Tab-separated table of C-alpha atoms in Angstrom:
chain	number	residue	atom	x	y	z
A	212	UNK	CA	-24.297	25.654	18.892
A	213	UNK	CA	-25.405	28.064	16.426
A	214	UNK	CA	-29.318	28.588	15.995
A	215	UNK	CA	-29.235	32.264	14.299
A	216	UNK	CA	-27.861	33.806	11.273
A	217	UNK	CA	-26.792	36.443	12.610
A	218	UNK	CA	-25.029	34.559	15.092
A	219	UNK	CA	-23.689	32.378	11.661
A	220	UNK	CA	-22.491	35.611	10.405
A	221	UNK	CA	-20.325	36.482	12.841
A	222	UNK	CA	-18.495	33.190	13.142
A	223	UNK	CA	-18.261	33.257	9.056
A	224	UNK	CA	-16.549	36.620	10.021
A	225	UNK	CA	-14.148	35.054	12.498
A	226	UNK	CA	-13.485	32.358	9.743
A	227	UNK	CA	-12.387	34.292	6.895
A	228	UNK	CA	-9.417	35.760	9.415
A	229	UNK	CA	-7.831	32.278	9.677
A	230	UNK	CA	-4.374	31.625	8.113
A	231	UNK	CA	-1.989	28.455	7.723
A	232	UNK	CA	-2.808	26.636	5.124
A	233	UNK	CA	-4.054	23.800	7.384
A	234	UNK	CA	-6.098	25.468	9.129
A	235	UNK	CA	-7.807	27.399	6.273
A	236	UNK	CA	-8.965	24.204	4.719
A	237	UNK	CA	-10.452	23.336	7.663
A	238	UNK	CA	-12.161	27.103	7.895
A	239	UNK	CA	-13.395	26.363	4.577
A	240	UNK	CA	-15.276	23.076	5.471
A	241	UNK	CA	-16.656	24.620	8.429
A	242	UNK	CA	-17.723	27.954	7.099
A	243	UNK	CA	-19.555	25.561	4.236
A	244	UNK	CA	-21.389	23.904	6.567
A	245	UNK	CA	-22.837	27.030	7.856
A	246	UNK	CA	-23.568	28.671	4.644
A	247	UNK	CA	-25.407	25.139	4.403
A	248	UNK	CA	-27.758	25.963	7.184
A	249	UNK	CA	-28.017	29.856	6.679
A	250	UNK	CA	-27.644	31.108	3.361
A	251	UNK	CA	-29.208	30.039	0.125
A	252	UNK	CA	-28.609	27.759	-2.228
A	253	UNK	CA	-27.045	30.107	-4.648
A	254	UNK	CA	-24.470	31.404	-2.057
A	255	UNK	CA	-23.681	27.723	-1.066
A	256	UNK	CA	-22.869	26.936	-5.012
A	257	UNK	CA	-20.453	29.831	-4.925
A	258	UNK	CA	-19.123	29.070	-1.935
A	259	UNK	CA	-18.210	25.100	-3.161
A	260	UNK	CA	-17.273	26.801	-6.695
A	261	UNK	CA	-14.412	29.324	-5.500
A	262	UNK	CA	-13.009	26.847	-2.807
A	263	UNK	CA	-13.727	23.000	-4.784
A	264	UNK	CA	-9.769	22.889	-4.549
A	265	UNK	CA	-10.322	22.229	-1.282
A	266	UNK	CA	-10.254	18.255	-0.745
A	267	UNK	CA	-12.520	17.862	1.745
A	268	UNK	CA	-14.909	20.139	-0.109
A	269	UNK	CA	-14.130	18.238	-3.180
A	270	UNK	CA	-14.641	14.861	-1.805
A	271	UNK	CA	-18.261	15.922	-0.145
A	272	UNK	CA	-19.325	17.194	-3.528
A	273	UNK	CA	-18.435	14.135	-5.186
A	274	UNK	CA	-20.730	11.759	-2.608
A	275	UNK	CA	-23.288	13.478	-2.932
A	276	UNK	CA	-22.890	13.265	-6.560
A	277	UNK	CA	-22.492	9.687	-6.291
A	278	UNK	CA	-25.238	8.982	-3.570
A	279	UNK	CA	-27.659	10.876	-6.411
A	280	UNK	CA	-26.160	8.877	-9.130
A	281	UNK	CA	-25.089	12.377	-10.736
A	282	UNK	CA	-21.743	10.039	-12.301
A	283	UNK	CA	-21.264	13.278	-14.784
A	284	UNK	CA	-20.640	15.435	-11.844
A	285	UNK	CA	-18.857	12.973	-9.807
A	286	UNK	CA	-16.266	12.429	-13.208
A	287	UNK	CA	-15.918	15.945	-13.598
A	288	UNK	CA	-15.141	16.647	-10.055
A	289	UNK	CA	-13.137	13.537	-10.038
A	290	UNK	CA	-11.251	14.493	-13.130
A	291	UNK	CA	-10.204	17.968	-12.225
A	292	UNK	CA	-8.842	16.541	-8.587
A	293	UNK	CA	-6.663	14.917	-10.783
A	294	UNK	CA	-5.599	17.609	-12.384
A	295	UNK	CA	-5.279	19.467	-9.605
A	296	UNK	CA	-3.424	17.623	-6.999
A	297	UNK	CA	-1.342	15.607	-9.787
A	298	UNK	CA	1.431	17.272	-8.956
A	299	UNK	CA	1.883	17.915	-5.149
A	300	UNK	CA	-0.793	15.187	-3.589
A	301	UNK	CA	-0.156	12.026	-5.111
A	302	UNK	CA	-2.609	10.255	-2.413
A	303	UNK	CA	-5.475	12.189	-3.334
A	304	UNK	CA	-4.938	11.593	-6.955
A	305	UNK	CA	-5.882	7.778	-5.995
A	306	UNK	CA	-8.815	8.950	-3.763
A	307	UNK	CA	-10.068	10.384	-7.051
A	308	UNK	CA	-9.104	7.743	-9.511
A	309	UNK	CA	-11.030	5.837	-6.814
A	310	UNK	CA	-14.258	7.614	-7.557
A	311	UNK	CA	-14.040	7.117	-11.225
A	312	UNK	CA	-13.626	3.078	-10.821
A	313	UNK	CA	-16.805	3.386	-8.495
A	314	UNK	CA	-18.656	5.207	-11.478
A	315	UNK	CA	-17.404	2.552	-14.017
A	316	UNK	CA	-18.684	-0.078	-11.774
A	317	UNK	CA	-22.001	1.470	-10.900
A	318	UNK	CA	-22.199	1.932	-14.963
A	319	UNK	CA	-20.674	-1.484	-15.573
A	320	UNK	CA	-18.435	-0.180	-17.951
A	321	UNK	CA	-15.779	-3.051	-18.348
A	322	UNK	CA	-13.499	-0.841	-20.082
A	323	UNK	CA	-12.503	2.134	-17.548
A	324	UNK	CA	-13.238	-0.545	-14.981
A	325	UNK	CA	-10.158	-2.451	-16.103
A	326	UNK	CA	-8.642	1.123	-17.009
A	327	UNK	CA	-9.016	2.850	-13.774
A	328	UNK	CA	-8.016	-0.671	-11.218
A	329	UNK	CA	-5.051	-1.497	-13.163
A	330	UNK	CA	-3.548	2.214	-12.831
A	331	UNK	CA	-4.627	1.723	-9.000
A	332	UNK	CA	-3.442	-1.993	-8.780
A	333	UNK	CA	-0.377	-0.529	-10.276
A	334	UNK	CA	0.050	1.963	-7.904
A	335	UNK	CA	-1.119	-0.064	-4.722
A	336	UNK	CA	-0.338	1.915	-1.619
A	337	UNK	CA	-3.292	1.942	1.001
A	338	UNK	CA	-5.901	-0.034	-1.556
A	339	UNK	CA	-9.558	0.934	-1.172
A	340	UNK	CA	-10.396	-2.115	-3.406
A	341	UNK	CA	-9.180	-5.553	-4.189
A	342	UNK	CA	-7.757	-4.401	-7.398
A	343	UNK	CA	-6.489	-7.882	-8.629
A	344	UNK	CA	-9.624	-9.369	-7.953
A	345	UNK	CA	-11.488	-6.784	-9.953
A	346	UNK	CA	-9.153	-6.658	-13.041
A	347	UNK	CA	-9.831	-10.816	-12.752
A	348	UNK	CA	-13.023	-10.697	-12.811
A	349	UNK	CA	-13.576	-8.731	-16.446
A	350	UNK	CA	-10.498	-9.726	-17.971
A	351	UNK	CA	-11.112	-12.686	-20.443
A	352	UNK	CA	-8.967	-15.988	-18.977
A	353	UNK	CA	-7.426	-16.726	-21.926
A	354	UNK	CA	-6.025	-12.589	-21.578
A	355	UNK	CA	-5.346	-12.789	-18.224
A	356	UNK	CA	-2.000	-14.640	-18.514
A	357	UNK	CA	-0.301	-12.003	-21.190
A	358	UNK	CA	-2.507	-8.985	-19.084
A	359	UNK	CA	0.319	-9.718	-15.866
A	360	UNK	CA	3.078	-10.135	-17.674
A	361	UNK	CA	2.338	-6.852	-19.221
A	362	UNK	CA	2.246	-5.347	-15.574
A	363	UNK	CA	5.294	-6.856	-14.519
A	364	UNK	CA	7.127	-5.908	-17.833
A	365	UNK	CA	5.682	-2.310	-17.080
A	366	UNK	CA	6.511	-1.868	-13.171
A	367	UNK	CA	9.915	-3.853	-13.835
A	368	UNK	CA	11.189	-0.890	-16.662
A	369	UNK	CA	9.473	1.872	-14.418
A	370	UNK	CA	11.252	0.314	-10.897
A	371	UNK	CA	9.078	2.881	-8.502
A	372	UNK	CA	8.415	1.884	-4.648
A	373	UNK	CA	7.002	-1.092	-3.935
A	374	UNK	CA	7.244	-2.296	-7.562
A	375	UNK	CA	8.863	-5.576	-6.113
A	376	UNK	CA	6.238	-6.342	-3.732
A	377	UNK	CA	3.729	-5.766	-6.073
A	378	UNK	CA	5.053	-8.319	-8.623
A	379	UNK	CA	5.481	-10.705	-5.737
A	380	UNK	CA	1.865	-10.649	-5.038
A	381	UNK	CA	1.506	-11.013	-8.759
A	382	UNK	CA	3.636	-14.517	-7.918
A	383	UNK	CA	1.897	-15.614	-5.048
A	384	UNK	CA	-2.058	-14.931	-6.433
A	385	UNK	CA	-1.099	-16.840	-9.548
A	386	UNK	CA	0.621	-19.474	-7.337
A	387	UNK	CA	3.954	-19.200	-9.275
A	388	UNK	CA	6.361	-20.318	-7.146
A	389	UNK	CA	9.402	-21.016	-9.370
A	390	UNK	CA	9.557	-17.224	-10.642
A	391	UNK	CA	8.982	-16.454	-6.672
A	392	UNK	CA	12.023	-18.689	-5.507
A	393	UNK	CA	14.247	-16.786	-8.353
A	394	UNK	CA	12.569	-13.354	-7.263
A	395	UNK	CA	13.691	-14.437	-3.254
A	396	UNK	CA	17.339	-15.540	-4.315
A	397	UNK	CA	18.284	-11.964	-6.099
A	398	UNK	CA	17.356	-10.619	-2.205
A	399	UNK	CA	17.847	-13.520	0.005
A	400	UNK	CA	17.673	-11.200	3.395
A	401	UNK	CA	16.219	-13.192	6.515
A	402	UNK	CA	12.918	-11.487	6.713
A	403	UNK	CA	12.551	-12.230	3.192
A	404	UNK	CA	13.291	-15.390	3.555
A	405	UNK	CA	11.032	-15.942	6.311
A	406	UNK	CA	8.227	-14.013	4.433
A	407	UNK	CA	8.135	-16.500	1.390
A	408	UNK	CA	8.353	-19.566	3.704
A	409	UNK	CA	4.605	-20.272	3.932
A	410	UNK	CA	4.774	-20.567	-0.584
A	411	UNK	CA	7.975	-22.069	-0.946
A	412	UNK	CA	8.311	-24.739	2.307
A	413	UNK	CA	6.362	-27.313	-0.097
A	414	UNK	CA	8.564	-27.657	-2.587
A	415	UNK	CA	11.836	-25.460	-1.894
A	416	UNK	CA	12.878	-26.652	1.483
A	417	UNK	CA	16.096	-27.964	1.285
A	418	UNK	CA	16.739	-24.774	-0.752
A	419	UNK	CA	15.315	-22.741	2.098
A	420	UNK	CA	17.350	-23.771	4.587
A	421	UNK	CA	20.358	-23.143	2.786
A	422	UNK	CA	19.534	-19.770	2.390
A	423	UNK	CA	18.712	-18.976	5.751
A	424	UNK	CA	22.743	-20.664	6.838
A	425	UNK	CA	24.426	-18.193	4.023
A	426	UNK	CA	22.231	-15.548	5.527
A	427	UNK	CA	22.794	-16.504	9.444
A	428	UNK	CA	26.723	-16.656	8.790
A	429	UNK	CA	27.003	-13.401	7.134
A	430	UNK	CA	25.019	-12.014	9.813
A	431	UNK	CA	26.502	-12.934	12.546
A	432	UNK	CA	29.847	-11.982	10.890
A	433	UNK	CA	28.772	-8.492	10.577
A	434	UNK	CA	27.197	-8.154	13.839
A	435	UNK	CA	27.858	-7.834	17.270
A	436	UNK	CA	25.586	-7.812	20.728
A	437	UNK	CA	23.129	-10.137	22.253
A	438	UNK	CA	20.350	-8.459	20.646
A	439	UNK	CA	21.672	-9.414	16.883
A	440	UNK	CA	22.611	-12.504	18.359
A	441	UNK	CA	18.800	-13.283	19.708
A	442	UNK	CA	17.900	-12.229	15.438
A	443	UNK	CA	20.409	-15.182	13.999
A	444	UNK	CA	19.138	-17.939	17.319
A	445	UNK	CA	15.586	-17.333	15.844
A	446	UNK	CA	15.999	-17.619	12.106
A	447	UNK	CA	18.460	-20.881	13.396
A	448	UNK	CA	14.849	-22.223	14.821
A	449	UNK	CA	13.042	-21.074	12.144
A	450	UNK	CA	15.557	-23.432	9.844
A	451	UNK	CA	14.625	-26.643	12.457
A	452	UNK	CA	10.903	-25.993	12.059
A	453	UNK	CA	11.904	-26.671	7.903
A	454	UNK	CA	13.837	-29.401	9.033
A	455	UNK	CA	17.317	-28.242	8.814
A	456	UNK	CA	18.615	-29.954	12.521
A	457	UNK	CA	21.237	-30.999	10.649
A	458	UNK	CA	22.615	-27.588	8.936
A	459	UNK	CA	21.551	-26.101	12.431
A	460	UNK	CA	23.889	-28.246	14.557
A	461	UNK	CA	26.993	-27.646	11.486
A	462	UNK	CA	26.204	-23.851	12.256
A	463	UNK	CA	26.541	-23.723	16.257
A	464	UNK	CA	29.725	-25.708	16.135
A	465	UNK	CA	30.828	-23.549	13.464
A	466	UNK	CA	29.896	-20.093	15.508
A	467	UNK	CA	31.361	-22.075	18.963
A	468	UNK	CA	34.781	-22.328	17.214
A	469	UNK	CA	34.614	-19.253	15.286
A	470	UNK	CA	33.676	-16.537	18.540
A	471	UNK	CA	34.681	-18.703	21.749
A	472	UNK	CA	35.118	-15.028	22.910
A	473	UNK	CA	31.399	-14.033	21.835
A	474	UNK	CA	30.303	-14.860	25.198
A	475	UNK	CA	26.164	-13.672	25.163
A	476	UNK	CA	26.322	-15.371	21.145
A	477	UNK	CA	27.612	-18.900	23.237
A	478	UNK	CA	25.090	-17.936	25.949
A	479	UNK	CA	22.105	-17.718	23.278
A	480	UNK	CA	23.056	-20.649	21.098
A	481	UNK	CA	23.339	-22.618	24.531
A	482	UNK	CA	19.159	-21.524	24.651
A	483	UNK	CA	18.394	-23.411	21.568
């Protein structure tokens, strides 16, 4: 524990020696904390001025901005991040587009509140927010409709990760289930099938289950070994639970006359 500045002094000494990028940052942060405690205010401004690049830096500057309700400094700060890591940190661009949607909240500014959450909603990796909910909220209902379809439209042309995901949530908050079916039959894998069954079981079951038996025989086809086999026998009970005994049965006598020699795909269909 350090208690003297001379003692301080040394260890800033020790500090400015470190290299590796990684390890500088975190040099920075601590020799901050002791120019905090030991030098003055004016060295400590400096200090924060020459190294604000650093995100860890940045990010305690801006909450104490915030926490003072200094918004200019915490936009400013915010707005240079951007800037800054645009290019080469994509994550903390959104940890700084995050600040500025706090600031338009704490200012209730309904504009760069819907400005800032639907660039964020957009790009929805790791949310800090519920960025539907917030866009909802001070959007006008009669906009709201024509405000999605925008998105989708947008994040359709643009196709970037998770794009798909994100319109299905779209589907699923708005409770559109046809567009959600037609969304599940251009990918009709068995997780995906199984991941829409809790929305579409009401009124797509019969479709359902024929999805998961075009699935179940391609798979098996393709596959070989008791641990694929173990995959198909659960997505086969997963089509009984929907009601599909039936289709289930047709299958098993199917795969019995298809791979007699399959023994462990006989042993695990014997299980069901």
């Amino acid at each position: 524990m350090v208690e003297k500045e001379n003692e301080a002094d040394v260890i800033l000494g020790c500090l400015d020696t470190v290299s590796g990028e990684y390890e500088m940052k975190q040099a920075q942060s601590l020799k901050l904390g002791l120019l905090r405690r030991f030098k003055s205010e004016d060295d400590v401004e400096k200090y924060v001025g020459q190294h604000i690049s650093n995100a860890s830096i940045r990010t305690n500057e801006i909450e104490k901005a915030f926490k003072s309700n200094d918004f200019d400094r915490v936009i400013q700060l915010s707005e240079d991040g951007i800037k800054f890591d645009r290019k080469d940190k994509p994550g903390l661009v959104k940890d700084w587009y995050n600040w500025l949607l706090k600031v338009a909240q704490a200012q209730r500014h309904t504009q760069k509140i819907i400005e800032y959450a639907r660039l964020l909603f957009i790009d929805n990796f790791y949310p800090q927010q519920d960025y539907y909910q917030i866009l909802k909220d001070h959007i006008d209902a009669e906009n709201w409709g024509a405000f999605l379809e925008e998105i989708i439209t947008e994040t359709s042309a643009i196709k970037r990760w998770g794009y798909l995901d994100l319109i299905r949530q779209i589907y699923i908050k708005e409770e559109w289930w046809e567009r959600l079916f037609v969304m599940l039959k251009l990918n009709p894998s068995m997780e995906k099938i199984e991941q829409n069954e809790e929305y579409l079981a009401k009124e797509y079951t019969p479709e359902l289950i024929g999805l998961y038996s075009e699935r179940i025989l391609d798979y098996i086809a393709g596959s070989v070994g008791r641990s694929h086999y173990r995959t198909a026998c659960k997505y086969l009970c997963r089509m009984m639970k929907l009601g599909g005994n039936q289709e289930v049965n047709a299958l098993i006598e199917f795969f019995r006359k298809q791979y007699p020699q399959r023994k462990a795909l006989i042993d695990e269909l014997n299980q069901i």
